[in-house]
Amino acid sequence: MNNQLTRSASIDMVLRANTCPLCSKSVRDMSFLWEAMDREIEATPMPEEYRDTKVHILCNDCGEKTEVAFHVIAQKCSSCGSYNTKRT
């Protein structure tokens, strides 16, 4: 779990460096990071007791509020594919 927390902290640092400090939208094309995160999440299955857990998120990039599968690494917007999201 500690390694997953380190990855999550690294993702947070990259996002902060590439988002607007006022509105939190991504200020550059982040598709390279979203693709890497897709691979990382696919390679990191959630424990059985959390596999059906859903959370509500707000996407900082498209503004949509959606319900998505919980993952310890990050939650992906089901509308635009961004990981620049926060739980609501």
Tab-separated table of C-alpha atoms in Angstrom:
chain	number	residue	atom	x	y	z
A	1	MET	CA	0.000	0.000	0.000
A	2	ASN	CA	2.863	2.396	0.744
A	3	ASN	CA	4.038	2.190	-2.876
A	4	GLN	CA	0.520	3.062	-4.075
A	5	LEU	CA	0.448	6.087	-1.762
A	6	THR	CA	3.781	7.234	-3.193
A	7	ARG	CA	2.394	6.902	-6.727
A	8	SER	CA	-0.698	8.851	-5.731
A	9	ALA	CA	1.441	11.624	-4.222
A	10	SER	CA	3.535	11.749	-7.406
A	11	ILE	CA	0.402	12.082	-9.516
A	12	ASP	CA	-0.800	14.920	-7.284
A	13	MET	CA	2.507	16.752	-7.765
A	14	VAL	CA	2.336	16.425	-11.559
A	15	LEU	CA	-1.275	17.616	-11.586
A	16	ARG	CA	-0.525	20.653	-9.409
A	17	ALA	CA	2.335	21.645	-11.697
A	18	ASN	CA	0.089	21.421	-14.777
A	19	THR	CA	-3.196	22.918	-13.604
A	20	CYS	CA	-4.447	26.452	-13.248
A	21	PRO	CA	-4.121	27.608	-9.629
A	22	LEU	CA	-7.475	29.407	-9.871
A	23	CYS	CA	-9.802	27.002	-11.673
A	24	SER	CA	-7.838	23.709	-11.436
A	25	LYS	CA	-8.220	22.919	-15.157
A	26	SER	CA	-5.323	21.250	-16.919
A	27	VAL	CA	-3.253	23.872	-18.719
A	28	ARG	CA	-1.607	21.463	-21.164
A	29	ASP	CA	-2.318	18.200	-22.945
A	30	MET	CA	-2.162	15.557	-20.230
A	31	SER	CA	-3.057	12.559	-22.413
A	32	PHE	CA	0.424	11.074	-21.886
A	33	LEU	CA	-0.250	10.977	-18.129
A	34	TRP	CA	-3.835	9.728	-18.483
A	35	GLU	CA	-2.585	6.830	-20.643
A	36	ALA	CA	0.108	5.951	-18.093
A	37	MET	CA	-2.482	6.072	-15.319
A	38	ASP	CA	-4.799	3.776	-17.302
A	39	ARG	CA	-1.982	1.220	-17.490
A	40	GLU	CA	-1.077	1.609	-13.817
A	41	ILE	CA	-4.683	1.180	-12.675
A	42	GLU	CA	-5.133	-1.854	-14.911
A	43	ALA	CA	-1.990	-3.385	-13.370
A	44	THR	CA	-3.174	-2.659	-9.806
A	45	PRO	CA	-6.382	-4.556	-9.077
A	46	MET	CA	-8.395	-3.439	-6.104
A	47	PRO	CA	-9.027	-5.895	-3.251
A	48	GLU	CA	-12.261	-7.857	-3.652
A	49	GLU	CA	-14.102	-5.875	-0.960
A	50	TYR	CA	-13.562	-2.598	-2.876
A	51	ARG	CA	-14.124	-3.744	-6.467
A	52	ASP	CA	-17.776	-2.668	-6.563
A	53	THR	CA	-17.259	0.574	-4.625
A	54	LYS	CA	-18.446	3.691	-6.451
A	55	VAL	CA	-17.629	7.327	-5.675
A	56	HIS	CA	-18.969	10.652	-6.909
A	57	ILE	CA	-16.423	12.906	-8.576
A	58	LEU	CA	-16.212	16.333	-10.137
A	59	CYS	CA	-13.956	16.642	-13.157
A	60	ASN	CA	-11.835	19.775	-13.006
A	61	ASP	CA	-11.373	19.701	-16.793
A	62	CYS	CA	-14.909	19.264	-18.182
A	63	GLY	CA	-16.948	20.176	-15.093
A	64	GLU	CA	-19.066	17.008	-15.168
A	65	LYS	CA	-20.190	15.301	-11.978
A	66	THR	CA	-20.235	11.531	-12.353
A	67	GLU	CA	-20.239	8.310	-10.371
A	68	VAL	CA	-17.231	6.108	-11.104
A	69	ALA	CA	-15.468	3.041	-9.748
A	70	PHE	CA	-13.215	3.777	-6.789
A	71	HIS	CA	-9.512	3.097	-7.184
A	72	VAL	CA	-6.769	3.878	-4.690
A	73	ILE	CA	-4.599	5.486	-7.402
A	74	ALA	CA	-7.130	7.847	-9.005
A	75	GLN	CA	-10.629	8.223	-10.435
A	76	LYS	CA	-11.143	8.773	-14.160
A	77	CYS	CA	-13.844	11.080	-15.506
A	78	SER	CA	-16.291	8.996	-17.507
A	79	SER	CA	-17.190	12.027	-19.639
A	80	CYS	CA	-13.812	13.274	-20.903
A	81	GLY	CA	-11.285	10.667	-19.720
A	82	SER	CA	-9.331	13.041	-17.471
A	83	TYR	CA	-7.907	12.025	-14.122
A	84	ASN	CA	-7.930	15.660	-13.005
A	85	THR	CA	-10.838	14.920	-10.666
A	86	LYS	CA	-11.846	15.279	-7.062
A	87	ARG	CA	-14.285	13.341	-4.951
A	88	THR	CA	-17.461	15.151	-3.963
